[in-house]
XYZ file of C-alpha atoms in Angstrom:
320
model
C 125.092 81.077 -140.248
C 127.337 83.663 -138.897
C 126.969 87.190 -137.534
C 129.139 88.133 -140.165
C 126.787 86.657 -142.870
C 123.644 87.865 -141.374
C 125.266 91.507 -141.273
C 126.353 91.164 -144.893
C 123.544 89.837 -146.085
C 121.520 92.426 -144.601
C 123.656 95.165 -145.959
C 123.720 93.372 -149.510
C 119.522 93.061 -149.806
C 119.042 96.688 -148.828
C 121.297 97.871 -151.690
C 119.437 95.088 -153.964
C 115.950 97.019 -153.057
C 117.037 99.987 -153.903
C 118.586 99.574 -157.128
C 115.491 97.237 -158.138
C 113.489 100.420 -156.896
C 115.110 102.698 -159.467
C 114.975 100.285 -162.401
C 111.329 100.333 -161.595
C 110.326 103.628 -161.415
C 113.171 105.620 -162.748
C 113.316 109.193 -162.210
C 110.269 109.183 -160.066
C 111.694 107.290 -157.524
C 111.997 110.020 -154.670
C 108.419 111.244 -155.804
C 106.724 107.946 -154.655
C 108.964 107.232 -151.833
C 108.046 110.940 -150.508
C 103.938 110.184 -150.856
C 104.289 106.968 -149.181
C 106.195 108.327 -146.425
C 103.316 111.188 -145.877
C 100.881 108.713 -145.518
C 103.036 106.518 -143.515
C 102.137 106.648 -139.371
C 105.703 105.223 -138.591
C 107.140 108.036 -140.583
C 105.053 110.871 -139.744
C 105.866 109.584 -135.828
C 109.420 109.366 -136.170
C 110.030 112.782 -138.233
C 107.754 114.501 -135.412
C 110.229 112.895 -132.087
C 113.708 113.672 -134.512
C 112.272 117.456 -135.086
C 111.366 117.469 -131.458
C 115.190 116.141 -130.276
C 117.037 118.400 -132.574
C 114.783 121.278 -131.652
C 115.455 121.070 -128.105
C 119.068 120.148 -128.849
C 119.733 123.740 -130.541
C 117.842 125.741 -128.297
C 118.109 123.581 -125.058
C 120.838 125.649 -123.472
C 118.735 128.739 -124.203
C 115.446 127.817 -122.329
C 117.280 125.415 -119.496
C 115.625 127.087 -116.472
C 118.859 126.648 -114.369
C 122.864 126.580 -115.148
C 123.247 122.651 -115.888
C 126.631 122.438 -114.102
C 125.434 124.703 -111.065
C 125.058 122.478 -107.927
C 122.699 124.936 -106.237
C 120.401 122.984 -104.441
C 123.738 121.043 -103.060
C 122.485 121.456 -99.454
C 119.149 119.370 -99.925
C 120.614 116.329 -101.153
C 122.649 114.213 -99.265
C 123.106 110.790 -101.705
C 125.395 108.875 -99.002
C 122.207 108.829 -96.922
C 119.579 108.330 -99.942
C 117.802 111.524 -99.236
C 117.068 112.752 -102.837
C 115.022 115.880 -103.692
C 112.282 114.533 -106.802
C 109.876 116.139 -108.705
C 108.881 120.279 -107.480
C 107.735 123.411 -108.864
C 111.289 124.556 -108.969
C 112.533 121.511 -110.506
C 110.617 119.405 -113.043
C 112.383 116.545 -113.163
C 114.182 116.573 -109.478
C 118.101 116.927 -108.461
C 120.730 114.933 -109.335
C 123.181 113.477 -106.396
C 125.314 116.681 -106.595
C 121.734 118.863 -106.319
C 121.903 120.046 -110.064
C 118.780 120.614 -112.185
C 118.017 117.461 -114.063
C 115.416 119.086 -116.405
C 118.414 121.885 -117.228
C 120.619 118.986 -117.552
C 118.501 116.791 -119.957
C 117.864 119.814 -122.192
C 121.738 120.786 -122.488
C 122.466 117.130 -122.780
C 120.447 116.281 -125.874
C 122.874 118.620 -127.687
C 126.028 116.776 -126.846
C 124.096 113.464 -127.846
C 123.287 114.864 -130.952
C 126.376 116.089 -131.689
C 127.906 112.865 -131.026
C 125.552 110.749 -133.387
C 125.475 113.128 -136.085
C 129.781 113.662 -135.884
C 129.930 109.664 -135.870
C 127.544 109.006 -138.476
C 129.557 111.660 -140.601
C 132.645 109.820 -139.938
C 131.444 106.623 -141.097
C 129.531 107.881 -143.944
C 132.456 109.668 -145.585
C 135.083 106.941 -144.918
C 132.449 103.975 -145.711
C 131.898 105.724 -149.004
C 135.240 106.400 -149.807
C 136.043 102.635 -149.490
C 132.836 101.983 -151.251
C 133.455 104.106 -154.541
C 137.050 102.448 -154.253
C 135.910 98.716 -154.422
C 132.670 99.204 -156.656
C 134.770 101.289 -159.206
C 137.170 98.642 -159.360
C 134.713 95.246 -158.980
C 132.786 97.271 -161.961
C 135.391 98.723 -164.439
C 138.715 98.100 -163.004
C 138.998 94.390 -164.760
C 140.837 91.465 -162.859
C 143.112 93.653 -161.560
C 140.637 95.585 -159.811
C 138.647 92.815 -158.961
C 141.398 91.731 -156.979
C 141.247 94.851 -155.439
C 137.832 94.877 -154.333
C 137.969 91.114 -152.599
C 141.023 92.215 -150.760
C 138.690 95.308 -149.537
C 135.664 93.287 -148.959
C 137.633 90.707 -146.863
C 138.607 93.255 -144.624
C 135.427 94.995 -144.576
C 133.914 91.590 -143.749
C 136.065 90.757 -140.583
C 135.214 94.192 -139.278
C 131.340 93.120 -139.657
C 131.934 89.673 -138.301
C 133.055 91.905 -134.946
C 129.966 92.932 -132.342
C 130.003 96.658 -133.259
C 129.845 97.830 -129.200
C 132.819 94.958 -128.366
C 134.786 96.760 -131.811
C 133.658 100.085 -130.544
C 134.731 99.783 -126.812
C 138.455 98.463 -128.189
C 139.227 101.649 -130.418
C 138.037 103.893 -127.418
C 140.211 101.904 -124.581
C 143.166 102.076 -126.828
C 143.046 106.151 -127.793
C 141.591 107.267 -124.224
C 138.943 108.882 -122.494
C 137.445 111.578 -124.262
C 134.272 112.908 -126.472
C 136.485 112.752 -129.645
C 137.120 109.211 -128.842
C 133.502 108.474 -128.560
C 132.882 110.098 -131.794
C 135.816 107.865 -133.618
C 134.973 104.800 -132.225
C 131.435 104.798 -133.138
C 132.198 106.481 -136.741
C 134.709 103.563 -137.252
C 132.085 100.651 -136.544
C 129.802 102.135 -139.377
C 132.495 102.265 -142.008
C 132.094 98.399 -143.412
C 128.512 99.229 -143.627
C 128.685 101.988 -145.522
C 131.213 101.152 -147.849
C 129.738 97.388 -148.308
C 126.369 99.037 -149.096
C 127.721 101.367 -151.568
C 130.302 99.065 -153.421
C 126.892 96.453 -153.682
C 124.631 99.385 -154.808
C 127.195 100.540 -157.707
C 127.944 96.758 -158.549
C 123.776 96.465 -159.466
C 124.354 99.798 -161.430
C 127.082 98.737 -163.059
C 125.252 96.669 -166.126
C 122.647 99.022 -166.501
C 121.910 100.227 -169.992
C 123.372 103.802 -169.496
C 126.699 102.453 -167.963
C 126.509 100.148 -171.047
C 126.077 103.002 -173.525
C 128.714 105.034 -171.847
C 131.434 102.718 -172.607
C 130.233 102.362 -176.036
C 130.692 105.873 -176.346
C 134.163 105.634 -175.481
C 133.673 107.720 -171.812
C 136.277 107.412 -169.446
C 135.991 105.270 -166.509
C 136.935 107.851 -163.834
C 134.072 110.091 -165.115
C 131.407 107.323 -165.797
C 131.583 106.216 -161.765
C 132.013 109.573 -160.807
C 129.007 110.959 -162.869
C 126.707 108.534 -163.466
C 127.204 105.299 -161.670
C 127.662 107.318 -158.250
C 124.860 109.695 -158.444
C 122.555 106.331 -158.825
C 124.158 104.095 -155.978
C 123.216 106.934 -153.291
C 119.573 105.872 -152.397
C 120.249 103.019 -149.992
C 123.147 104.795 -148.475
C 120.705 107.463 -147.588
C 118.412 105.266 -145.842
C 121.354 103.599 -144.087
C 122.316 106.783 -142.640
C 119.213 107.660 -140.925
C 119.329 104.134 -139.569
C 123.047 104.301 -138.444
C 121.708 107.779 -136.395
C 119.882 105.404 -134.007
C 122.910 102.767 -133.825
C 125.512 105.718 -133.348
C 123.402 107.418 -130.354
C 122.975 103.942 -128.492
C 126.432 103.431 -128.806
C 127.896 106.449 -127.934
C 126.030 106.725 -124.652
C 126.827 103.029 -124.258
C 130.761 104.280 -124.255
C 129.780 107.586 -122.239
C 128.509 104.952 -119.702
C 131.610 102.931 -119.635
C 133.527 105.866 -118.708
C 135.434 106.224 -122.287
C 133.375 109.570 -123.295
C 133.847 113.112 -121.464
C 136.319 113.123 -118.821
C 134.173 116.232 -117.192
C 131.686 114.614 -115.815
C 130.302 117.972 -114.960
C 128.987 118.186 -118.869
C 125.652 116.605 -119.050
C 125.190 114.243 -121.827
C 122.992 111.573 -121.365
C 125.159 108.053 -121.546
C 127.041 109.871 -118.687
C 124.032 111.240 -116.800
C 122.966 107.449 -116.808
C 126.489 106.327 -115.458
C 126.191 108.922 -112.692
C 122.946 107.789 -111.508
C 123.345 103.982 -111.105
C 125.006 104.213 -107.895
C 121.747 105.606 -106.532
C 119.278 103.200 -108.596
C 117.839 102.251 -105.101
C 117.170 105.209 -103.804
C 116.506 107.951 -107.074
C 115.435 105.532 -110.121
C 114.696 108.442 -111.996
C 117.910 110.083 -112.008
C 118.135 107.007 -114.367
C 115.215 106.838 -115.849
C 115.102 110.215 -117.691
C 117.937 109.788 -119.459
C 117.375 106.300 -120.346
C 114.100 107.316 -121.583
C 115.365 110.467 -123.914
C 118.175 107.778 -125.199
C 115.277 105.445 -126.092
C 113.118 107.535 -127.642
C 115.594 109.353 -129.899
C 116.862 106.095 -130.970
C 113.629 104.981 -131.954
C 112.638 108.269 -134.094
C 115.732 107.659 -136.340
C 114.703 104.095 -136.662
C 111.145 104.468 -137.531
C 112.150 107.257 -139.991
C 114.680 105.041 -141.699
C 112.692 101.673 -141.294
C 109.964 103.987 -143.133
C 112.325 105.162 -145.879
C 113.237 101.740 -146.294
C 109.631 100.204 -147.077
C 108.869 103.610 -149.439
C 111.456 102.327 -151.757
C 110.817 98.766 -151.842
C 109.352 97.826 -155.234
C 107.592 94.477 -153.425
C 105.288 97.075 -150.595
C 104.367 99.296 -153.558
C 100.622 99.266 -153.988
């Protein structure tokens, strides 16, 4: 089985689970899911991690004890000689290779990391949703011409899914040039085929529902059926995927920054850039790399745990 087939099957399975759940529970779907989430340890841990990360990202610049870009203790660090300053009362996480406070840089860097992750996910979500709506509407109510359009769109989507996401993101970023905007666009483009295929599959599942058949019989216009009936009832899997995609976006954005394709100003704190800068000094001061790496891992884990818990809460096969 190819990578493309595995990715496509995973996305289609999520759409199938969500629609099967909706058919079983009707309007009580989200109430039942919320009840299951409240009793899920995985969801609670994920939500707690996300809450801490978001709060730190918002208030980090105000609670940072020192200016993150100031080389206040430059005279105490001799990176070329392997002499660094570790944890101490004044600097909780020690100093980096330029004598800047690592704790302050971690706090301020959380905002940059969250910003890149959220914007990247939104780019993929909005663009992917538009593609999915066009494809799903064409396949559901577009007749033979619509089915041909759906086939073309899905083949392009499958080609994008067949490419390793990080490789595709690196290629896009390399073409566009080094900048924070480039990272957001590159990571967002990678997410487009996932959201597109997911929403399209969800709309296809809704296309044969009784309420759609009734609307057709009553002579309701196809555009209105899609926008007011099929689309609103097809968004459940997209919401779940958005949570999971945030974890992927944060990791891939950090990877692009690590490769030097992110913000061209290395003085601005961002966890991926901090990890890249620490690589040269890992033998002498490994904690410079450990702090941003742990931050990225824990944050991505939080979004993953919450997303997986939401998927399980909406899965009728796991319903007690």
